[in-house]
Amino acid sequence: MKFSTFVTAGALAAAAAATTPKGLDDFSWDVEGYAKDNPVGGKVVGGKGGPTVTVTDYPSLATALAGSEPRVVKVIGAIKPEARVIVGSNKSLIGCKNSGSIYDKGVTVANATNVIIQNLKINDVVGNDAITISNSTRVWIDHNELTSDNNHGPDHYDGLIDIIRGSDYVTVSWNYLHDHWKTSLVGNEPTFTHELGKYHVTYHHNFWQRLGTRGPAGRFGFHHIYNNYYEDFYYQAIHSRSDNQALIEGNVFRGDTGEAVSTHGLVVPEDSPNFCVCGDDEKDGFANLGYRNDWGSATVNITKVGTFTKAPYRYKLTPLKFVAELVKLGAGIGKVDIDVIE
Ligand SMILES: *[C@@H]1O[C@H](CO)[C@@H](O)[C@H](O)[C@H]1NC(C)=O
Ligand SMILES: *[C@@H]1O[C@H](CO)[C@@H](O)[C@H](O)[C@H]1NC(C)=O
Ligand SMILES: *[C@@H]1O[C@H](CO)[C@@H](O)[C@H](O)[C@H]1NC(C)=O
Ligand SMILES: *[C@@H]1O[C@H](CO)[C@@H](O)[C@H](O)[C@H]1NC(C)=O
């Protein structure tokens, strides 16, 4: 799959030309990480090879995403679905240009494999996640804008991207995640120890802005978190708990950001713990630091260093000094020309 770029390509090329950073000359929008390199079917291709269906309302959206036949489903305009949008296997769900959005009800990828969600705005999903990935593999969440507001406490909305029921081989890239509380949780049950060793998730080049907690928070898995830009992540960004292994490199933290990384098992009071207002205690997680991070004024609390020291695939690290500029330019909707996805 190849992307031609419009808005951002020019800007990125200009940034690259002005500063000639190494590694940007052959910059690619293609999938990187676990949704590309995995032992359960290989590179995610979504609906490639199937027909393209354009939808403007919920009934046609639901029909187009049902079943496991390959389909590319393009959303034009804003849709307020009557129920959660369920995505079957072998689908690409793509917002058109700057217009495709879904609000009030979110999107669930459940019991599925090979799904791409791209260039879509999903906002203000009350009492549930913007995107839930449940019991699914090979999922690529790329170039979306996911948001609500911070005025209603942690539990009025739920997550922006929650990955549950042992879902595996997921890449979350170039998303603009902003103005929300509980951002991205991987593994939502501390008692589900049978999930240990699943949840291979790559998070790269996401723009996390004005968020509360879970940037991401994970249990039981392997999370490769690189080249993300965090700005005003108020309470706690990366939380590796319940034996989770995180490899954290080349990320930049700015603004009013409290804690960049913690492996301490405590689910902090700001993160809606279930059993005590003082927080819930779980086992600690692990973290390894690869290529240098820029923590800004945020704190780091690594209690256990793990064994996940190297990602098992090839990927391109953006030099630290270009991360903020690049991610702000490239993350979110309207940045890749989805009409020329091959
Ligand atoms: C689509 O997904 C299913 C898994 O649900 C898989 O078995 C099938 O081979 C895939 N491809 C097509 C063309 O249906
Ligand atoms: C996924 O599978 C589980 C277990 O079989 C089932 O309870 C659930 O309804 C399924 N979800 C969807 C969206 O099909
Ligand atoms: C996962 O999906 C498979 C079928 O695709 C189903 O048999 C299994 O029960 C599901 N597991 C969960 C936890 O939903
Ligand atoms: C690490 O986190 C725990 C739980 O939030 C806290 O009690 C402890 O003081 C922290 N340690 C450091 C060095 O920040």
Short mmCIF file of C-alpha atoms and ligand atoms in Angstrom, two decimals:
data_model
loop_
_atom_site.label_atom_id
_atom_site.label_comp_id
_atom_site.label_asym_id
_atom_site.label_seq_id
_atom_site.Cartn_x
_atom_site.Cartn_y
_atom_site.Cartn_z
CA MET A 1 0.00 0.00 0.00
CA LYS A 2 1.42 3.32 -0.98
CA PHE A 3 0.29 6.81 -0.08
CA SER A 4 0.63 9.93 -2.06
CA THR A 5 0.49 12.94 0.15
CA PHE A 6 -0.91 16.36 -0.44
CA VAL A 7 -1.05 18.86 2.41
CA THR A 8 1.69 17.40 4.52
CA ALA A 9 4.09 16.16 1.90
CA GLY A 10 4.90 19.71 0.91
CA ALA A 11 5.29 20.86 4.48
CA LEU A 12 7.37 17.86 5.44
CA ALA A 13 9.52 18.21 2.36
CA ALA A 14 10.03 21.88 3.20
CA ALA A 15 10.96 21.03 6.79
CA ALA A 16 13.28 18.32 5.54
CA ALA A 17 14.87 20.56 2.94
CA ALA A 18 15.40 23.40 5.40
CA THR A 19 17.10 21.22 7.95
CA THR A 20 18.09 18.08 6.01
CA PRO A 21 17.43 15.73 8.90
CA LYS A 22 18.78 12.28 8.29
CA GLY A 23 16.10 9.66 7.74
CA LEU A 24 13.38 11.93 6.40
CA ASP A 25 14.38 11.77 2.75
CA ASP A 26 12.68 8.43 2.29
CA PHE A 27 9.84 9.15 4.69
CA SER A 28 6.90 6.77 4.27
CA TRP A 29 3.27 6.81 5.35
CA ASP A 30 3.05 3.06 5.06
CA VAL A 31 2.24 0.81 7.99
CA GLU A 32 5.13 0.05 10.34
CA GLY A 33 5.31 -2.18 13.37
CA TYR A 34 3.21 -5.08 14.54
CA ALA A 35 0.32 -4.63 12.08
CA LYS A 36 2.91 -5.05 9.33
CA ASP A 37 5.33 -7.61 10.72
CA ASN A 38 3.56 -10.40 12.55
CA PRO A 39 3.22 -14.18 12.48
CA VAL A 40 -0.58 -14.19 12.07
CA GLY A 41 -1.05 -13.24 8.42
CA GLY A 42 1.51 -10.55 7.82
CA LYS A 43 0.99 -7.02 6.67
CA VAL A 44 -2.49 -5.60 7.19
CA VAL A 45 -4.13 -4.65 3.88
CA GLY A 46 -7.72 -4.05 5.01
CA GLY A 47 -10.24 -4.07 2.16
CA LYS A 48 -7.63 -4.02 -0.60
CA GLY A 49 -8.80 -5.97 -3.62
CA GLY A 50 -12.46 -5.52 -2.76
CA PRO A 51 -14.92 -2.92 -4.02
CA THR A 52 -14.99 0.65 -2.72
CA VAL A 53 -18.28 1.68 -1.12
CA THR A 54 -19.05 5.31 -0.26
CA VAL A 55 -21.46 5.90 2.62
CA THR A 56 -23.21 8.92 4.09
CA ASP A 57 -25.54 7.27 6.62
CA TYR A 58 -25.51 4.64 9.34
CA PRO A 59 -27.52 1.85 7.64
CA SER A 60 -25.25 1.78 4.60
CA LEU A 61 -22.17 2.08 6.84
CA ALA A 62 -23.26 -0.91 8.96
CA THR A 63 -24.04 -3.02 5.89
CA ALA A 64 -20.77 -2.18 4.17
CA LEU A 65 -18.69 -3.13 7.23
CA ALA A 66 -20.49 -6.43 7.95
CA GLY A 67 -19.14 -9.86 7.02
CA SER A 68 -15.56 -10.68 6.10
CA GLU A 69 -15.50 -9.95 2.36
CA PRO A 70 -12.88 -7.34 1.52
CA ARG A 71 -14.33 -3.81 1.16
CA VAL A 72 -13.00 -0.27 1.28
CA VAL A 73 -15.65 1.83 3.03
CA LYS A 74 -15.39 5.59 2.67
CA VAL A 75 -17.33 7.92 4.94
CA ILE A 76 -18.45 11.30 3.57
CA GLY A 77 -19.75 13.86 6.04
CA ALA A 78 -20.71 13.38 9.68
CA ILE A 79 -22.66 10.30 10.70
CA LYS A 80 -24.43 9.88 14.05
CA PRO A 81 -24.98 6.11 14.18
CA GLU A 82 -27.96 4.59 16.00
CA ALA A 83 -25.72 1.90 17.46
CA ARG A 84 -22.02 1.13 17.69
CA VAL A 85 -20.40 0.64 14.33
CA ILE A 86 -19.15 -2.97 14.04
CA VAL A 87 -16.26 -3.62 11.68
CA GLY A 88 -15.76 -7.14 10.26
CA SER A 89 -12.56 -8.70 8.87
CA ASN A 90 -10.84 -7.47 5.72
CA LYS A 91 -12.16 -3.91 5.83
CA SER A 92 -10.76 -0.44 5.40
CA LEU A 93 -12.86 2.25 7.08
CA ILE A 94 -11.70 5.60 5.74
CA GLY A 95 -12.88 9.17 6.12
CA CYS A 96 -12.99 11.25 2.94
CA LYS A 97 -10.65 14.25 2.91
CA ASN A 98 -11.50 16.41 5.96
CA SER A 99 -15.18 15.51 6.10
CA GLY A 100 -15.56 11.92 7.29
CA SER A 101 -16.64 11.69 10.91
CA ILE A 102 -18.60 9.55 13.31
CA TYR A 103 -19.90 10.93 16.59
CA ASP A 104 -21.95 9.98 19.65
CA LYS A 105 -21.51 6.22 18.99
CA GLY A 106 -18.06 4.73 18.40
CA VAL A 107 -16.50 1.92 16.40
CA THR A 108 -15.85 -1.69 17.49
CA VAL A 109 -13.51 -4.11 15.78
CA ALA A 110 -14.43 -7.45 17.37
CA ASN A 111 -13.50 -11.05 16.54
CA ALA A 112 -11.88 -9.81 13.36
CA THR A 113 -8.59 -9.72 11.51
CA ASN A 114 -7.07 -7.37 8.91
CA VAL A 115 -8.77 -4.02 9.56
CA ILE A 116 -7.63 -0.48 8.74
CA ILE A 117 -9.26 2.65 10.22
CA GLN A 118 -7.86 5.79 8.67
CA ASN A 119 -8.42 9.52 8.22
CA LEU A 120 -11.59 9.44 10.29
CA LYS A 121 -12.70 11.80 13.04
CA ILE A 122 -14.51 10.08 15.91
CA ASN A 123 -15.72 12.34 18.67
CA ASP A 124 -17.89 12.66 21.78
CA VAL A 125 -18.70 9.01 22.35
CA VAL A 126 -20.50 9.09 25.71
CA GLY A 127 -20.09 6.08 28.02
CA ASN A 128 -18.01 4.04 25.61
CA ASP A 129 -14.78 4.06 23.61
CA ALA A 130 -14.24 5.98 20.38
CA ILE A 131 -12.55 2.81 19.07
CA THR A 132 -12.60 -0.61 20.77
CA ILE A 133 -10.44 -3.41 19.39
CA SER A 134 -11.62 -6.65 20.96
CA ASN A 135 -10.37 -10.20 20.30
CA SER A 136 -8.89 -9.07 16.98
CA THR A 137 -5.57 -9.18 15.16
CA ARG A 138 -3.75 -7.14 12.47
CA VAL A 139 -5.44 -3.79 13.02
CA TRP A 140 -4.00 -0.45 11.86
CA ILE A 141 -5.40 2.75 13.41
CA ASP A 142 -3.79 5.53 11.39
CA HIS A 143 -4.19 9.27 10.83
CA ASN A 144 -7.43 9.64 12.77
CA GLU A 145 -8.62 12.44 15.04
CA LEU A 146 -10.15 11.20 18.29
CA THR A 147 -11.52 13.61 20.88
CA SER A 148 -14.19 14.70 23.35
CA ASP A 149 -13.58 17.22 26.16
CA ASN A 150 -12.09 17.34 29.65
CA ASN A 151 -15.04 18.98 31.38
CA HIS A 152 -16.90 15.86 32.54
CA GLY A 153 -14.36 13.94 34.65
CA PRO A 154 -12.76 10.59 33.75
CA ASP A 155 -15.87 8.46 33.32
CA HIS A 156 -18.38 10.41 31.23
CA TYR A 157 -16.64 9.18 28.10
CA ASP A 158 -14.49 6.04 28.07
CA GLY A 159 -11.29 5.46 26.09
CA LEU A 160 -10.27 6.83 22.73
CA ILE A 161 -8.55 3.61 21.62
CA ASP A 162 -9.03 0.61 23.90
CA ILE A 163 -7.51 -2.73 22.95
CA ILE A 164 -8.99 -5.67 24.85
CA ARG A 165 -9.68 -9.43 24.96
CA GLY A 166 -6.17 -10.42 23.93
CA SER A 167 -6.18 -8.46 20.68
CA ASP A 168 -2.80 -8.70 19.02
CA TYR A 169 -0.56 -7.14 16.37
CA VAL A 170 -1.93 -3.63 16.27
CA THR A 171 -0.30 -0.43 15.02
CA VAL A 172 -1.55 2.98 16.21
CA SER A 173 0.17 5.69 14.14
CA TRP A 174 -0.12 9.37 13.28
CA ASN A 175 -3.35 9.90 15.24
CA TYR A 176 -4.30 13.21 16.83
CA LEU A 177 -5.65 12.27 20.26
CA HIS A 178 -6.77 15.33 22.16
CA ASP A 179 -8.98 16.87 24.84
CA HIS A 180 -10.00 13.69 26.57
CA TRP A 181 -9.33 11.92 29.86
CA LYS A 182 -8.76 8.15 29.66
CA THR A 183 -6.95 7.91 26.36
CA SER A 184 -5.76 4.43 25.41
CA LEU A 185 -5.99 1.29 27.53
CA VAL A 186 -4.57 -2.08 26.51
CA GLY A 187 -6.01 -5.00 28.48
CA ASN A 188 -8.95 -3.88 30.59
CA GLU A 189 -8.99 -6.64 33.23
CA PRO A 190 -6.16 -7.12 35.74
CA THR A 191 -7.46 -10.62 36.51
CA PHE A 192 -7.17 -11.86 32.88
CA THR A 193 -3.68 -13.28 33.37
CA HIS A 194 -4.28 -15.73 30.49
CA GLU A 195 -3.81 -12.70 28.23
CA LEU A 196 -0.14 -12.45 29.23
CA GLY A 197 2.05 -12.39 26.11
CA LYS A 198 -0.59 -11.04 23.73
CA TYR A 199 -1.16 -7.34 23.02
CA HIS A 200 1.78 -6.64 20.71
CA VAL A 201 1.05 -2.99 19.94
CA THR A 202 3.13 -0.33 18.17
CA TYR A 203 2.37 3.32 18.95
CA HIS A 204 4.30 5.77 16.79
CA HIS A 205 4.11 9.39 15.68
CA ASN A 206 0.87 10.10 17.54
CA PHE A 207 0.12 13.62 18.80
CA TRP A 208 -1.25 13.39 22.35
CA GLN A 209 -2.57 16.76 23.56
CA ARG A 210 -4.54 17.89 26.64
CA LEU A 211 -5.23 14.42 27.98
CA GLY A 212 -5.65 12.96 31.47
CA THR A 213 -4.30 9.42 31.71
CA ARG A 214 -3.43 6.29 29.67
CA GLY A 215 -1.04 7.44 27.03
CA PRO A 216 -1.13 4.41 26.75
CA ALA A 217 -1.75 2.28 29.86
CA GLY A 218 -1.20 -1.41 29.31
CA ARG A 219 -1.32 -4.82 30.91
CA PHE A 220 0.21 -8.15 29.90
CA GLY A 221 1.58 -7.09 26.51
CA PHE A 222 4.50 -5.73 24.52
CA HIS A 223 4.19 -2.07 23.63
CA HIS A 224 6.69 -0.37 21.37
CA ILE A 225 6.17 3.36 21.85
CA TYR A 226 8.33 5.58 19.65
CA ASN A 227 8.40 9.09 18.24
CA ASN A 228 5.20 10.25 19.92
CA TYR A 229 4.74 13.89 20.80
CA TYR A 230 2.99 14.65 24.11
CA GLU A 231 1.80 18.13 25.05
CA ASP A 232 -0.13 18.89 28.26
CA PHE A 233 -0.66 15.27 29.29
CA TYR A 234 -1.88 16.25 32.71
CA TYR A 235 -1.60 13.25 35.07
CA GLN A 236 0.13 10.18 33.74
CA ALA A 237 1.06 9.30 30.16
CA ILE A 238 2.71 5.89 29.66
CA HIS A 239 1.70 3.40 32.35
CA SER A 240 3.11 -0.12 32.09
CA ARG A 241 1.47 -2.35 34.68
CA SER A 242 0.55 -5.99 35.41
CA ASP A 243 3.73 -7.43 33.88
CA ASN A 244 3.39 -5.38 30.71
CA GLN A 245 6.62 -4.73 28.81
CA ALA A 246 7.12 -1.32 27.22
CA LEU A 247 9.94 -0.23 24.93
CA ILE A 248 9.95 3.55 24.96
CA GLU A 249 12.18 5.58 22.63
CA GLY A 250 12.44 8.83 20.75
CA ASN A 251 9.38 10.42 22.38
CA VAL A 252 9.06 14.10 23.31
CA PHE A 253 7.09 15.50 26.28
CA ARG A 254 6.18 19.17 26.61
CA GLY A 255 3.89 21.57 28.42
CA ASP A 256 1.96 20.76 31.57
CA THR A 257 2.80 17.07 31.59
CA GLY A 258 2.94 15.34 34.99
CA GLU A 259 4.35 11.84 34.66
CA ALA A 260 5.81 10.67 31.35
CA VAL A 261 6.30 7.03 32.34
CA SER A 262 5.43 4.83 35.29
CA THR A 263 5.80 1.10 35.79
CA HIS A 264 4.53 1.30 39.35
CA GLY A 265 1.45 -0.92 39.63
CA LEU A 266 -0.73 1.70 41.28
CA VAL A 267 -3.70 2.75 39.15
CA VAL A 268 -3.59 6.39 40.16
CA PRO A 269 -6.68 8.06 41.64
CA GLU A 270 -6.95 10.32 38.57
CA ASP A 271 -7.47 7.23 36.42
CA SER A 272 -10.83 6.02 37.81
CA PRO A 273 -9.67 3.05 39.89
CA ASN A 274 -12.39 0.46 40.53
CA PHE A 275 -11.95 -0.43 44.18
CA CYS A 276 -10.54 2.50 46.11
CA VAL A 277 -10.53 6.26 45.65
CA CYS A 278 -6.91 6.05 46.80
CA GLY A 279 -6.13 3.98 43.70
CA ASP A 280 -5.98 0.26 42.88
CA ASP A 281 -2.86 -1.81 43.43
CA GLU A 282 -1.67 -4.11 40.68
CA LYS A 283 1.62 -5.76 39.87
CA ASP A 284 4.22 -3.45 38.40
CA GLY A 285 5.02 -3.50 34.71
CA PHE A 286 8.38 -3.20 32.99
CA ALA A 287 9.95 -0.54 30.84
CA ASN A 288 13.04 -0.31 28.69
CA LEU A 289 14.35 2.88 27.22
CA GLY A 290 15.85 2.52 23.75
CA TYR A 291 16.86 5.57 21.75
CA ARG A 292 16.89 8.72 23.89
CA ASN A 293 13.61 10.42 24.94
CA ASP A 294 13.09 14.07 25.80
CA TRP A 295 11.02 14.11 28.99
CA GLY A 296 10.77 17.91 29.27
CA SER A 297 9.69 18.63 32.84
CA ALA A 298 7.76 15.36 33.22
CA THR A 299 8.80 12.69 35.72
CA VAL A 300 9.77 9.07 35.07
CA ASN A 301 9.17 6.27 37.57
CA ILE A 302 10.62 2.99 36.32
CA THR A 303 10.53 0.34 39.05
CA LYS A 304 11.32 -2.70 36.87
CA VAL A 305 13.49 -2.88 33.78
CA GLY A 306 12.32 -5.55 31.37
CA THR A 307 13.61 -7.80 28.63
CA PHE A 308 11.88 -6.08 25.70
CA THR A 309 14.92 -4.17 24.53
CA LYS A 310 14.55 -4.36 20.76
CA ALA A 311 11.56 -4.36 18.42
CA PRO A 312 11.49 -7.49 16.24
CA TYR A 313 11.00 -5.55 13.01
CA ARG A 314 12.52 -2.75 10.94
CA TYR A 315 11.22 0.74 11.56
CA LYS A 316 12.40 4.27 11.00
CA LEU A 317 13.14 6.47 13.99
CA THR A 318 12.69 10.20 13.49
CA PRO A 319 15.57 12.15 15.06
CA LEU A 320 14.45 13.53 18.42
CA LYS A 321 14.81 17.19 17.45
CA PHE A 322 12.31 16.81 14.58
CA VAL A 323 9.66 14.80 16.43
CA ALA A 324 7.50 17.68 17.70
CA GLU A 325 7.42 19.53 14.38
CA LEU A 326 6.83 16.43 12.28
CA VAL A 327 4.14 14.91 14.45
CA LYS A 328 2.21 18.19 14.69
CA LEU A 329 2.34 18.50 10.92
CA GLY A 330 1.58 14.91 10.05
CA ALA A 331 -0.86 13.57 12.67
CA GLY A 332 -4.64 13.63 12.27
CA ILE A 333 -7.07 13.80 9.36
CA GLY A 334 -6.65 15.50 6.01
CA LYS A 335 -2.92 14.75 5.94
CA VAL A 336 -2.78 11.89 3.46
CA ASP A 337 -4.69 11.85 0.20
CA ILE A 338 -6.87 8.84 0.84
CA ASP A 339 -8.21 8.85 -2.72
CA VAL A 340 -4.92 7.61 -4.03
CA ILE A 341 -4.39 4.70 -1.66
CA GLU A 342 -3.31 1.84 -3.91
C1 LIG B 1 -11.12 -12.39 5.31
O1 LIG B 1 -11.08 -12.69 6.67
C2 LIG B 1 -11.27 -14.03 7.06
C3 LIG B 1 -11.16 -14.13 8.55
O2 LIG B 1 -12.37 -13.79 9.14
C4 LIG B 1 -10.31 -14.94 6.33
O3 LIG B 1 -10.51 -16.28 6.69
C5 LIG B 1 -10.47 -14.73 4.85
O4 LIG B 1 -9.56 -15.57 4.15
C6 LIG B 1 -10.24 -13.29 4.49
N1 LIG B 1 -10.30 -13.05 3.06
C7 LIG B 1 -11.40 -13.07 2.31
C8 LIG B 1 -11.16 -12.80 0.85
O5 LIG B 1 -12.51 -13.25 2.74
C1 LIG B 2 -17.35 -11.61 19.49
O1 LIG B 2 -17.35 -12.91 20.00
C2 LIG B 2 -17.87 -12.99 21.33
C3 LIG B 2 -17.64 -14.41 21.79
O2 LIG B 2 -18.10 -15.33 20.85
C4 LIG B 2 -19.33 -12.57 21.32
O3 LIG B 2 -19.85 -12.60 22.63
C5 LIG B 2 -19.43 -11.15 20.78
O4 LIG B 2 -20.78 -10.76 20.65
C6 LIG B 2 -18.77 -11.06 19.42
N1 LIG B 2 -18.77 -9.66 19.01
C7 LIG B 2 -19.20 -9.26 17.83
C8 LIG B 2 -19.25 -7.80 17.60
O5 LIG B 2 -19.56 -10.04 16.97
C1 LIG B 3 -12.73 -14.63 19.90
O1 LIG B 3 -13.28 -14.94 18.64
C2 LIG B 3 -13.41 -16.32 18.42
C3 LIG B 3 -13.97 -16.51 17.02
O2 LIG B 3 -13.49 -15.56 16.13
C4 LIG B 3 -14.35 -16.91 19.44
O3 LIG B 3 -14.40 -18.31 19.27
C5 LIG B 3 -13.86 -16.60 20.84
O4 LIG B 3 -14.82 -17.02 21.79
C6 LIG B 3 -13.65 -15.11 21.00
N1 LIG B 3 -13.09 -14.84 22.30
C7 LIG B 3 -13.51 -13.81 23.04
C8 LIG B 3 -12.81 -13.63 24.34
O5 LIG B 3 -14.42 -13.05 22.68
C1 LIG B 4 6.40 5.98 41.81
O1 LIG B 4 4.98 5.85 41.75
C2 LIG B 4 4.38 5.52 42.99
C3 LIG B 4 2.89 5.35 42.73
O2 LIG B 4 2.33 6.44 42.06
C4 LIG B 4 4.66 6.58 44.02
O3 LIG B 4 4.11 6.19 45.26
C5 LIG B 4 6.15 6.77 44.15
O4 LIG B 4 6.41 7.85 45.03
C6 LIG B 4 6.75 7.08 42.81
N1 LIG B 4 8.19 7.19 42.90
C7 LIG B 4 8.85 8.15 42.29
C8 LIG B 4 10.34 8.11 42.47
O5 LIG B 4 8.33 9.00 41.57
#
